[in-house]
Short mmCIF file of N, CA, C and O in Angstrom, two decimals:
data_model
loop_
_atom_site.label_atom_id
_atom_site.label_comp_id
_atom_site.label_asym_id
_atom_site.label_seq_id
_atom_site.Cartn_x
_atom_site.Cartn_y
_atom_site.Cartn_z
N UNK A 281 21.39 -34.53 67.09
CA UNK A 281 21.33 -33.09 66.64
C UNK A 281 20.09 -32.05 67.41
O UNK A 281 20.35 -30.86 68.12
N UNK A 282 18.80 -32.83 67.79
CA UNK A 282 17.30 -32.15 67.97
C UNK A 282 18.11 -32.02 70.00
O UNK A 282 17.80 -31.01 70.82
N UNK A 283 18.90 -32.88 70.50
CA UNK A 283 19.20 -32.69 71.88
C UNK A 283 20.34 -31.89 72.16
O UNK A 283 20.32 -30.83 73.15
N UNK A 284 21.27 -31.75 71.33
CA UNK A 284 21.86 -30.53 70.94
C UNK A 284 21.56 -29.29 71.05
O UNK A 284 22.04 -28.33 71.64
N UNK A 285 20.46 -29.05 70.73
CA UNK A 285 20.13 -28.47 69.98
C UNK A 285 18.57 -27.35 71.22
O UNK A 285 19.15 -26.69 71.44
N UNK A 286 18.22 -28.41 71.91
CA UNK A 286 17.45 -28.52 73.01
C UNK A 286 18.62 -27.71 74.08
O UNK A 286 18.06 -26.81 74.81
N UNK A 287 19.81 -28.27 74.64
CA UNK A 287 20.82 -27.82 75.25
C UNK A 287 21.49 -26.70 74.94
O UNK A 287 21.01 -25.76 76.17
N UNK A 288 21.37 -25.97 73.92
CA UNK A 288 22.00 -24.81 73.32
C UNK A 288 20.79 -23.51 73.59
O UNK A 288 20.68 -22.80 73.99
N UNK A 289 19.26 -24.17 73.62
CA UNK A 289 18.10 -23.16 73.64
C UNK A 289 18.14 -23.03 75.26
O UNK A 289 18.26 -22.27 75.64
N UNK A 290 18.37 -23.64 75.90
CA UNK A 290 18.44 -23.70 77.63
C UNK A 290 19.56 -23.05 77.59
O UNK A 290 19.42 -22.19 78.93
N UNK A 291 20.54 -22.97 77.24
CA UNK A 291 21.55 -22.29 77.87
C UNK A 291 21.45 -20.73 77.44
O UNK A 291 22.18 -20.17 77.97
N UNK A 292 20.83 -20.27 76.38
CA UNK A 292 20.48 -19.50 75.23
C UNK A 292 19.42 -18.56 76.26
O UNK A 292 19.61 -17.20 76.61
N UNK A 293 18.58 -19.55 77.17
CA UNK A 293 17.39 -19.19 78.01
C UNK A 293 17.73 -18.49 78.76
O UNK A 293 17.33 -17.38 80.00
N UNK A 294 19.20 -19.46 80.12
CA UNK A 294 19.72 -18.98 81.19
C UNK A 294 20.31 -18.00 80.65
O UNK A 294 20.57 -17.07 81.88
N UNK A 295 20.89 -17.47 79.48
CA UNK A 295 21.95 -16.41 79.65
C UNK A 295 20.62 -15.15 79.25
O UNK A 295 21.27 -14.19 79.14
N UNK A 296 19.68 -15.42 79.18
CA UNK A 296 18.35 -14.62 78.81
C UNK A 296 18.49 -13.75 77.61
O UNK A 296 17.79 -13.18 77.29
N UNK A 297 19.14 -14.42 76.59
CA UNK A 297 19.05 -14.55 75.12
C UNK A 297 17.63 -14.69 74.40
O UNK A 297 17.11 -13.57 73.30
N UNK A 298 17.19 -15.85 74.89
CA UNK A 298 16.09 -16.05 74.02
C UNK A 298 14.73 -16.91 75.35
O UNK A 298 15.19 -16.58 76.29
N UNK A 299 13.53 -16.53 75.12
CA UNK A 299 12.55 -16.23 75.56
C UNK A 299 12.10 -18.25 75.64
O UNK A 299 12.77 -18.93 75.33
N UNK A 300 10.94 -18.63 76.74
CA UNK A 300 11.03 -19.82 77.12
C UNK A 300 9.99 -20.29 75.68
O UNK A 300 10.35 -21.86 75.74
N UNK A 301 9.47 -19.81 74.92
CA UNK A 301 9.16 -20.59 73.71
C UNK A 301 10.23 -21.17 72.75
O UNK A 301 10.04 -22.12 72.52
N UNK A 302 11.12 -20.83 72.71
CA UNK A 302 12.72 -21.01 71.95
C UNK A 302 12.63 -22.67 72.52
O UNK A 302 12.72 -23.88 72.61
N UNK A 303 12.54 -22.45 74.32
CA UNK A 303 12.77 -24.13 75.09
C UNK A 303 11.86 -24.91 74.48
O UNK A 303 11.92 -26.27 74.34
N UNK A 304 10.70 -24.24 74.17
CA UNK A 304 9.44 -25.37 73.94
C UNK A 304 9.40 -25.62 72.69
O UNK A 304 8.94 -27.06 72.64
N UNK A 305 9.94 -25.08 71.70
CA UNK A 305 10.13 -25.42 70.29
C UNK A 305 11.31 -26.91 70.35
O UNK A 305 11.00 -27.54 69.56
N UNK A 306 12.20 -26.66 70.96
CA UNK A 306 13.15 -27.18 70.95
C UNK A 306 12.72 -28.81 72.02
O UNK A 306 13.59 -29.77 70.89
N UNK A 307 12.15 -28.40 72.53
CA UNK A 307 11.72 -29.91 73.53
C UNK A 307 10.85 -30.53 72.65
O UNK A 307 10.63 -31.97 72.25
N UNK A 308 9.54 -29.76 71.49
CA UNK A 308 9.05 -30.56 70.61
C UNK A 308 9.96 -31.09 69.48
O UNK A 308 9.83 -32.08 69.57
N UNK A 309 10.60 -30.47 69.03
CA UNK A 309 11.53 -30.91 68.34
C UNK A 309 12.40 -32.29 68.61
O UNK A 309 12.76 -33.62 67.84
N UNK A 310 13.11 -32.46 69.86
CA UNK A 310 13.49 -33.29 70.61
C UNK A 310 12.66 -34.27 70.61
O UNK A 310 12.79 -35.91 70.12
N UNK A 311 11.52 -34.61 71.10
CA UNK A 311 10.45 -35.24 71.50
C UNK A 311 10.06 -35.40 69.90
O UNK A 311 9.87 -37.42 70.09
N UNK A 312 10.01 -34.96 69.09
CA UNK A 312 9.18 -35.95 67.65
C UNK A 312 10.92 -36.58 67.51
O UNK A 312 10.11 -37.78 66.83
N UNK A 313 11.69 -36.27 67.22
CA UNK A 313 13.05 -37.06 66.70
C UNK A 313 12.78 -37.91 67.87
O UNK A 313 13.31 -39.42 66.89
N UNK A 314 13.15 -38.25 69.27
CA UNK A 314 12.77 -39.43 69.70
C UNK A 314 11.50 -40.47 68.84
O UNK A 314 11.97 -41.65 69.08
N UNK A 315 10.56 -39.86 69.23
CA UNK A 315 9.66 -40.87 68.67
C UNK A 315 9.58 -41.12 67.82
O UNK A 315 9.47 -42.30 66.97
N UNK A 316 10.16 -40.63 66.13
CA UNK A 316 11.02 -41.35 64.95
C UNK A 316 11.50 -42.08 65.36
O UNK A 316 12.21 -43.55 64.62
N UNK A 317 12.71 -41.99 66.52
CA UNK A 317 14.10 -43.12 66.41
C UNK A 317 13.11 -44.45 67.17
O UNK A 317 13.37 -45.65 67.05
N UNK A 318 12.08 -44.24 67.22
CA UNK A 318 11.26 -45.37 68.07
C UNK A 318 10.58 -46.39 67.37
O UNK A 318 10.89 -47.51 67.00
N UNK A 319 9.67 -45.40 66.27
CA UNK A 319 9.41 -45.80 65.13
C UNK A 319 10.18 -46.81 64.44
O UNK A 319 9.88 -48.24 63.96
N UNK A 320 11.18 -46.03 64.09
CA UNK A 320 12.16 -46.53 62.77
C UNK A 320 12.41 -47.95 63.35
O UNK A 320 12.61 -48.80 62.71
N UNK A 321 13.01 -48.04 64.82
CA UNK A 321 13.40 -49.34 65.49
C UNK A 321 12.40 -50.66 65.26
O UNK A 321 12.74 -51.56 64.82
N UNK A 322 11.11 -49.78 65.21
CA UNK A 322 10.08 -51.15 65.23
C UNK A 322 9.77 -51.34 63.95
O UNK A 322 9.62 -52.45 63.28
N UNK A 323 10.10 -50.24 63.18
CA UNK A 323 10.12 -51.28 61.46
C UNK A 323 11.01 -51.54 61.47
O UNK A 323 10.66 -52.63 60.39
N UNK A 324 12.20 -51.70 61.56
CA UNK A 324 13.35 -52.39 61.32
C UNK A 324 13.12 -53.88 61.93
O UNK A 324 13.24 -54.58 61.25
N UNK A 325 13.04 -54.08 63.21
CA UNK A 325 12.34 -55.47 64.06
C UNK A 325 11.53 -55.74 62.65
O UNK A 325 11.16 -57.17 62.43
N UNK A 326 9.99 -55.16 62.40
CA UNK A 326 9.17 -55.61 61.56
C UNK A 326 9.70 -56.11 60.56
O UNK A 326 9.00 -57.38 60.06
N UNK A 327 10.43 -55.22 59.45
CA UNK A 327 10.94 -55.87 58.17
C UNK A 327 11.75 -57.08 58.45
O UNK A 327 11.57 -57.61 57.57
N UNK A 328 12.67 -57.21 59.59
CA UNK A 328 13.50 -58.58 59.69
C UNK A 328 12.44 -59.50 60.02
O UNK A 328 12.84 -60.40 59.12
N UNK A 329 11.72 -59.79 60.39
CA UNK A 329 10.60 -61.44 60.86
C UNK A 329 10.08 -61.14 59.63
O UNK A 329 9.52 -61.91 59.10
N UNK A 330 9.44 -60.06 58.83
CA UNK A 330 9.02 -59.95 57.40
C UNK A 330 9.52 -60.93 56.30
O UNK A 330 9.13 -61.98 55.48
N UNK A 331 10.97 -60.64 56.85
CA UNK A 331 11.80 -61.34 55.67
C UNK A 331 12.22 -62.24 55.92
O UNK A 331 12.18 -63.30 55.00
N UNK A 332 12.46 -62.94 57.28
CA UNK A 332 12.70 -64.20 57.83
C UNK A 332 11.38 -65.07 56.84
O UNK A 332 11.57 -65.93 56.86
N UNK A 333 10.17 -64.22 57.60
CA UNK A 333 8.96 -65.17 56.83
C UNK A 333 9.12 -65.09 55.22
O UNK A 333 8.32 -66.57 55.19
N UNK A 334 9.48 -64.33 55.12
CA UNK A 334 9.24 -64.37 53.53
C UNK A 334 9.99 -65.40 52.47
O UNK A 334 9.86 -66.27 51.49
N UNK A 335 11.49 -65.27 53.55
CA UNK A 335 12.15 -66.59 53.21
C UNK A 335 11.92 -67.83 53.44
O UNK A 335 12.78 -68.83 53.37
N UNK A 336 10.95 -68.23 53.85
CA UNK A 336 10.41 -69.45 54.81
C UNK A 336 11.34 -69.93 55.91
O UNK A 336 11.44 -71.03 56.23
N UNK A 337 12.21 -68.68 56.83
CA UNK A 337 12.76 -69.36 58.16
C UNK A 337 12.44 -69.03 59.22
O UNK A 337 13.19 -68.81 60.27
N UNK A 338 10.94 -68.89 58.75
CA UNK A 338 10.31 -68.21 60.01
C UNK A 338 8.88 -69.58 60.16
O UNK A 338 8.19 -69.19 59.36
N UNK A 339 9.29 -69.70 61.74
CA UNK A 339 7.97 -70.35 62.19
C UNK A 339 7.47 -70.15 63.23
O UNK A 339 7.85 -69.89 64.35
N UNK A 340 6.28 -69.56 63.12
CA UNK A 340 5.52 -69.00 64.59
C UNK A 340 4.73 -70.05 65.06
O UNK A 340 3.59 -70.81 64.43
N UNK A 341 5.06 -70.37 66.10
CA UNK A 341 4.18 -71.67 67.05
C UNK A 341 3.90 -70.97 68.62
O UNK A 341 4.84 -70.61 69.28
N UNK A 342 2.68 -70.88 69.40
CA UNK A 342 2.42 -69.83 70.13
C UNK A 342 1.70 -70.74 70.76
O UNK A 342 0.66 -71.43 70.54
N UNK A 343 1.83 -70.74 72.43
CA UNK A 343 1.17 -71.66 73.26
C UNK A 343 1.34 -73.24 73.08
O UNK A 343 1.95 -73.64 72.61
N UNK A 344 0.94 -73.49 74.33
CA UNK A 344 0.93 -75.25 74.71
C UNK A 344 0.49 -75.74 73.93
O UNK A 344 1.35 -76.85 73.83
N UNK A 345 -0.84 -75.66 73.14
CA UNK A 345 -1.06 -76.35 72.01
C UNK A 345 0.01 -76.81 71.18
O UNK A 345 0.74 -77.96 70.61
N UNK A 346 0.50 -75.69 70.94
CA UNK A 346 1.79 -75.99 69.62
C UNK A 346 3.03 -76.54 70.28
O UNK A 346 3.89 -76.92 69.24
N UNK A 347 3.15 -76.37 71.32
CA UNK A 347 4.62 -76.99 72.13
C UNK A 347 4.12 -78.37 72.28
O UNK A 347 4.96 -79.33 71.58
N UNK A 348 3.01 -78.86 72.27
CA UNK A 348 2.52 -80.28 72.30
C UNK A 348 2.56 -80.84 70.54
O UNK A 348 2.63 -82.13 70.71
N UNK A 349 2.37 -79.97 70.20
CA UNK A 349 2.45 -80.61 68.61
C UNK A 349 3.59 -80.74 68.27
O UNK A 349 4.17 -81.53 67.38
N UNK A 350 4.37 -79.74 68.37
CA UNK A 350 5.99 -79.93 67.88
C UNK A 350 7.04 -80.19 69.00
O UNK A 350 7.96 -80.29 68.23
N UNK A 351 6.44 -80.50 69.90
CA UNK A 351 7.66 -81.02 70.70
C UNK A 351 8.48 -79.85 71.17
O UNK A 351 9.60 -80.79 71.16
N UNK A 352 8.42 -78.44 70.69
CA UNK A 352 9.41 -77.85 71.28
C UNK A 352 9.11 -76.99 72.16
O UNK A 352 8.13 -76.66 72.21
N UNK A 353 9.85 -75.83 72.62
CA UNK A 353 9.46 -74.54 72.89
C UNK A 353 8.46 -74.10 72.18
O UNK A 353 8.97 -73.44 70.99
N UNK A 354 7.54 -73.29 73.19
CA UNK A 354 6.37 -72.47 72.23
C UNK A 354 7.16 -70.87 72.28
O UNK A 354 7.86 -70.75 72.93
N UNK A 355 7.14 -70.24 70.98
CA UNK A 355 7.66 -69.14 70.45
C UNK A 355 8.20 -68.86 69.49
O UNK A 355 7.23 -70.06 68.48
N UNK A 356 8.18 -68.18 68.69
CA UNK A 356 8.86 -67.64 67.59
C UNK A 356 10.07 -68.06 67.28
O UNK A 356 10.83 -68.23 68.23
N UNK A 357 10.29 -69.40 66.16
CA UNK A 357 11.48 -69.98 65.99
C UNK A 357 11.82 -69.88 64.71
O UNK A 357 11.18 -69.80 63.57
N UNK A 358 13.11 -69.47 64.73
CA UNK A 358 14.13 -69.07 63.43
C UNK A 358 14.64 -70.17 63.11
O UNK A 358 15.55 -71.12 63.34
N UNK A 359 14.48 -70.90 61.72
CA UNK A 359 14.79 -72.03 61.70
C UNK A 359 16.43 -71.27 60.32
O UNK A 359 16.24 -70.38 60.16
N UNK A 360 17.33 -72.39 60.94
CA UNK A 360 18.29 -72.33 60.97
C UNK A 360 18.58 -72.18 59.25
O UNK A 360 18.22 -73.21 58.80
#
């Protein structure tokens, strides 16, 4: 919706119907919406891994020491 509002504001500006403030407002709205999208994606990923950890299905091993101890690839492993 924010992207289409921005495009409409640009078209109205090109037609001389609105001033540059309308475009600036629409751009600000679009940028805020884009930021909220990024934040919500991040929050979903964090929630997913917290759920895995709470269910005991997440083992976090990082670095060469962990690899030597565990005998597997270092990194985050989701247990089946």
